[in-house]
PDB file of C-alpha atoms in Angstrom:
ATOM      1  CA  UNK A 171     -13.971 132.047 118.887  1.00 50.00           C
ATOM      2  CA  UNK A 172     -10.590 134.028 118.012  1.00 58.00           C
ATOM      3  CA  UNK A 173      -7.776 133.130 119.450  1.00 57.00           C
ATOM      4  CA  UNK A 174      -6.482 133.144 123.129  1.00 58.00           C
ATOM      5  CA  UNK A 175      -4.013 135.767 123.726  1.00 59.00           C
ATOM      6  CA  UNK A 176      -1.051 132.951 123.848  1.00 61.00           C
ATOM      7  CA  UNK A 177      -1.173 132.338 120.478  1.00 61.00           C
ATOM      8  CA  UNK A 178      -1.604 135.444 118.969  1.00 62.00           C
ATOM      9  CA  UNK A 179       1.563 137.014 116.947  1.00 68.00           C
ATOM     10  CA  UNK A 180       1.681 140.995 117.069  1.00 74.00           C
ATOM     11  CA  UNK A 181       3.553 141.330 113.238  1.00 82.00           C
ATOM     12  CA  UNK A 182       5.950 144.335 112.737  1.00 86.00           C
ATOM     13  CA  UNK A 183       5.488 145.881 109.191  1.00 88.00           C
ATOM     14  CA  UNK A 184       8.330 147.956 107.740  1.00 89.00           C
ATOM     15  CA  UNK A 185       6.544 151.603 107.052  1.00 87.00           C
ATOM     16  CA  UNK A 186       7.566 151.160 103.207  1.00 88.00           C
ATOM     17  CA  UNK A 187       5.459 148.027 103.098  1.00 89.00           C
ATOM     18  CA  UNK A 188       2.491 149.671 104.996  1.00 88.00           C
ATOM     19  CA  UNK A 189       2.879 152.678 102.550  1.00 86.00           C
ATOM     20  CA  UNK A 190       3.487 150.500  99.513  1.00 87.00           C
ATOM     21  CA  UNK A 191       0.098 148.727 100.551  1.00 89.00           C
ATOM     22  CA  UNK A 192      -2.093 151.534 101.182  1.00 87.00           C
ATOM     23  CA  UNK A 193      -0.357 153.820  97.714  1.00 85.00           C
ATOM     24  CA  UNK A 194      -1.855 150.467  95.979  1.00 85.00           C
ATOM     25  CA  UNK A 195      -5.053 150.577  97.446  1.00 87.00           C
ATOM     26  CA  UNK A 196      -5.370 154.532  97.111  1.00 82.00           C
ATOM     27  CA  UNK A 197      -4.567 154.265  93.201  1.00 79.00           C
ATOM     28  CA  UNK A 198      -6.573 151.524  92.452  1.00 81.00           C
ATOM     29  CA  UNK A 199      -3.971 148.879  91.370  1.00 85.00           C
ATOM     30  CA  UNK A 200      -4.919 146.410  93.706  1.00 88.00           C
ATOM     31  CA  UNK A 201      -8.435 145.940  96.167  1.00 91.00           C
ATOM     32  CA  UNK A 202      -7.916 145.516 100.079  1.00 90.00           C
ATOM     33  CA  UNK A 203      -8.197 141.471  99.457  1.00 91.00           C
ATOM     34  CA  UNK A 204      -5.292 141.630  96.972  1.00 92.00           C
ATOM     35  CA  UNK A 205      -2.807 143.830  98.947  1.00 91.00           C
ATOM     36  CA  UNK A 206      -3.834 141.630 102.019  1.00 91.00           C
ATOM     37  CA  UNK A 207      -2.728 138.448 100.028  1.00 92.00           C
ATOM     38  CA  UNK A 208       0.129 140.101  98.782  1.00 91.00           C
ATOM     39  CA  UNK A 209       1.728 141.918 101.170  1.00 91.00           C
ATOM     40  CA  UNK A 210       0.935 139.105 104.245  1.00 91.00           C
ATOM     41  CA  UNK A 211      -1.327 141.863 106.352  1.00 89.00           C
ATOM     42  CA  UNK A 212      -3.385 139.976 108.879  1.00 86.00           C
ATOM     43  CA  UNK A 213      -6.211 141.993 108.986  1.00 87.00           C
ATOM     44  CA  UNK A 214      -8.549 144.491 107.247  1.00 89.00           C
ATOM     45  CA  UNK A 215      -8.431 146.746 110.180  1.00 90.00           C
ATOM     46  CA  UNK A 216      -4.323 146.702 110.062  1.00 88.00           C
ATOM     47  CA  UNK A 217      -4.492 148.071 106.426  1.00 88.00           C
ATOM     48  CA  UNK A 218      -7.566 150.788 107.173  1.00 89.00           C
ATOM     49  CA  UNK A 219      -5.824 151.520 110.417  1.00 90.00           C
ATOM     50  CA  UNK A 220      -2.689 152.366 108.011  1.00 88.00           C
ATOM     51  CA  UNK A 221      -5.130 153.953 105.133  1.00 86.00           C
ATOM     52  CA  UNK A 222      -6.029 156.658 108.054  1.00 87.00           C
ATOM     53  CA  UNK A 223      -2.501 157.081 108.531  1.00 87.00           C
ATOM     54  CA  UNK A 224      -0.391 157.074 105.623  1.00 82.00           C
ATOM     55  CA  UNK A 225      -3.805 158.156 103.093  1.00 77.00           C
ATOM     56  CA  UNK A 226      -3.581 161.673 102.905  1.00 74.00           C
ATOM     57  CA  UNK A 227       0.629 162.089 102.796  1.00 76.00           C
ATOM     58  CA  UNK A 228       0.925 159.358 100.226  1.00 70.00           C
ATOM     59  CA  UNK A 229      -1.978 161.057  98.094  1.00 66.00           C
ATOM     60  CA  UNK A 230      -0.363 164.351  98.214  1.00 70.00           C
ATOM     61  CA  UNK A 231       3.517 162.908  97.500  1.00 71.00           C
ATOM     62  CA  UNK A 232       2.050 161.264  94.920  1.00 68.00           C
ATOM     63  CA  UNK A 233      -0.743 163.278  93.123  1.00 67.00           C
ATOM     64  CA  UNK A 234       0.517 163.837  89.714  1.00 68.00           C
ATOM     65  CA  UNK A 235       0.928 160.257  89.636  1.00 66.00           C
ATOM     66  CA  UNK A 236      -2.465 159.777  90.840  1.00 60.00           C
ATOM     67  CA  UNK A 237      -3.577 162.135  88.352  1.00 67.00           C
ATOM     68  CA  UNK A 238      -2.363 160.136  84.724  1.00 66.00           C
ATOM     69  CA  UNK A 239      -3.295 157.013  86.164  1.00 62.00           C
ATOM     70  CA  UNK A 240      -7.282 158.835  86.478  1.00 61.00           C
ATOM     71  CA  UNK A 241      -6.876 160.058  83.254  1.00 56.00           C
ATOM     72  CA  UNK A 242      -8.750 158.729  80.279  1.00 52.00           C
ATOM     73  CA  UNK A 243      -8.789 159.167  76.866  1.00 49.00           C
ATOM     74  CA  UNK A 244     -11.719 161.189  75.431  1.00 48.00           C
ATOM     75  CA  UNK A 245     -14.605 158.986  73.889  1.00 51.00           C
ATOM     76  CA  UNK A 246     -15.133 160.678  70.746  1.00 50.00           C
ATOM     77  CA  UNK A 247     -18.390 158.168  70.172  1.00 50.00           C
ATOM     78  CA  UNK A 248     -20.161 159.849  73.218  1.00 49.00           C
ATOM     79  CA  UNK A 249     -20.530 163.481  71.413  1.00 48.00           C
ATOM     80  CA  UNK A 250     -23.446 164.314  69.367  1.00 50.00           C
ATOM     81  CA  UNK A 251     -21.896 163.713  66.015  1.00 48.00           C
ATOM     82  CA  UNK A 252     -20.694 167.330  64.128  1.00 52.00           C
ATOM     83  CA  UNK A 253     -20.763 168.748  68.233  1.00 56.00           C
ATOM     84  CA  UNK A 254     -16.796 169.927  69.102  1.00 64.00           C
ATOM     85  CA  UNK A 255     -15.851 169.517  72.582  1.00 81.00           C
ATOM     86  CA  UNK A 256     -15.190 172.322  75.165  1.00 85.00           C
ATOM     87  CA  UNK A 257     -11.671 171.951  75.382  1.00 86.00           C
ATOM     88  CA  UNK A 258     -11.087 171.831  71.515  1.00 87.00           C
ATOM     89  CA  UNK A 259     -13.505 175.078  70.954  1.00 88.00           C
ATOM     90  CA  UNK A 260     -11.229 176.929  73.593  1.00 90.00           C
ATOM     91  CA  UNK A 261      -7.560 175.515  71.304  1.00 90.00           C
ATOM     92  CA  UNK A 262      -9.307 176.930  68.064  1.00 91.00           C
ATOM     93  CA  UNK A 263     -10.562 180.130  70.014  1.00 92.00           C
ATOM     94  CA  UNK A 264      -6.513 180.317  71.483  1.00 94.00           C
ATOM     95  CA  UNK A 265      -4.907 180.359  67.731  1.00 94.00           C
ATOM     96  CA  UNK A 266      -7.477 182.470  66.462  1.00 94.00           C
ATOM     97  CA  UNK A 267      -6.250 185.023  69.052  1.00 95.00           C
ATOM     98  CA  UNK A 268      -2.995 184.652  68.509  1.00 95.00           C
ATOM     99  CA  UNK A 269      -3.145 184.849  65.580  1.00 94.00           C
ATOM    100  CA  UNK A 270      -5.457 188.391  65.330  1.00 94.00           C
ATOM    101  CA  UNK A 271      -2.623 189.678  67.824  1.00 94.00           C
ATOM    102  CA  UNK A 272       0.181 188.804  65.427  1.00 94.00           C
ATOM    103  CA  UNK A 273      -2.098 190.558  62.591  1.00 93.00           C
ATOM    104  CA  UNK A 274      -1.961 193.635  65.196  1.00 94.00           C
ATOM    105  CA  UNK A 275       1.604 193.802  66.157  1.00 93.00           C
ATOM    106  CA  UNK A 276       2.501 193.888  62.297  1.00 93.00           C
ATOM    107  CA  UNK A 277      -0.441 196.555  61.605  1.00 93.00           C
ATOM    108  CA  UNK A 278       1.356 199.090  64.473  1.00 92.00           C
ATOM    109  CA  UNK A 279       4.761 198.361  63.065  1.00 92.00           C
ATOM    110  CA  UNK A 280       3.521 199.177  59.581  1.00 92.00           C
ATOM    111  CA  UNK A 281       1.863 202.279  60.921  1.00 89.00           C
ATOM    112  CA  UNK A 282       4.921 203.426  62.808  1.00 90.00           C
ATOM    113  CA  UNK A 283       7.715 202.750  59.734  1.00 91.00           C
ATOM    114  CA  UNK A 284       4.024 205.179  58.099  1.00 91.00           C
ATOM    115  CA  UNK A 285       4.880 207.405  60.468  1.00 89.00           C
ATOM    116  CA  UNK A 286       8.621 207.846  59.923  1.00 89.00           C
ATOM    117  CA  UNK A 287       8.976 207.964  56.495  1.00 90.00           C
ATOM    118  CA  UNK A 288       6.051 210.676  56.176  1.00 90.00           C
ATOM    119  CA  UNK A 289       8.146 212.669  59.307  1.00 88.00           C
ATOM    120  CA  UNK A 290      11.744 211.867  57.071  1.00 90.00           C
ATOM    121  CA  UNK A 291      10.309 213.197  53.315  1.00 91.00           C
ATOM    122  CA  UNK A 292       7.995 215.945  54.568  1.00 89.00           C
ATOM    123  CA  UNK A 293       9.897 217.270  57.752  1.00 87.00           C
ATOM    124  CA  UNK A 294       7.157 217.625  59.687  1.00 86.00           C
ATOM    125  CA  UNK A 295       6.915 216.627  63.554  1.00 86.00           C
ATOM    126  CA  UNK A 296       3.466 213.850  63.063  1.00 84.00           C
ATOM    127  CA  UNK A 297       4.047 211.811  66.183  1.00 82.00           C
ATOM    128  CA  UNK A 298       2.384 213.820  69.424  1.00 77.00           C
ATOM    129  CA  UNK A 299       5.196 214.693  71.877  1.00 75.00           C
ATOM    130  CA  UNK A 300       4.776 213.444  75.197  1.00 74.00           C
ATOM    131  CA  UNK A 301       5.290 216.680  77.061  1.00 73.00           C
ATOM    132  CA  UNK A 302       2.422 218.585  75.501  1.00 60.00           C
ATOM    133  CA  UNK A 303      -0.176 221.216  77.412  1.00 60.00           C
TER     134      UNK A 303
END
């Protein structure tokens, strides 16, 4: 039998405790057992009652928080030995691009400084004009 309505005791929680409890819970630093023990909450429903209320702001205020603490390093023993992950094709794929554009940009200004010093020794108009028929 619970107790008579006499001798229960209706607790006030400041809302930084309830949200300190449930960001806890949320992230994974402590179960609902823990944060109950730690945080003197007198019930399960108390803290899922706050976990409907508090969930959804305290996940978005704190996502990129939320985000590291999910984060894991790569295990490099799970790949097929002499297979290169996704990610790291994609980086070498990135500087190889870079650096073919680099290659280009210095090709064009080559051809251009072409350009002017066959226009400055033969005196002849080689670039089109842009107002042409």
């Amino acid at each position: 039998m619970g107790l008579s309505k006499e001798f229960r005791v209706n607790r006030q929680y400041s809302e930084e405790l309830k949200k300190r409890a449930v960001f806890n819970v949320l992230s994974g630093a402590m179960r609902k057992s823990e944060a109950l023990r730690e945080y003197g909450i007198g019930s399960y429903t108390s803290l899922d009652r706050w976990m409907e209320r508090y969930g959804h702001g305290i996940l978005t205020e704190h996502k990129e928080l939320l985000i590291q603490m999910g984060r894991r390093k790569p295990n490099t023993n799970t790949a097929v030995k002499g297979e290169i992950p996704e990610a790291e094709k994609l980086r070498h794929e990135l500087a190889k691009l870079r650096k073919d554009l680099k290659a280009a940009e210095l090709r064009a200004e080559a051809y251009s400084l072409m350009i002017d010093l066959a226009e400055k020794e033969l005196k002849v108009a080689i670039r089109k004009k842009s107002v042409t028929k």
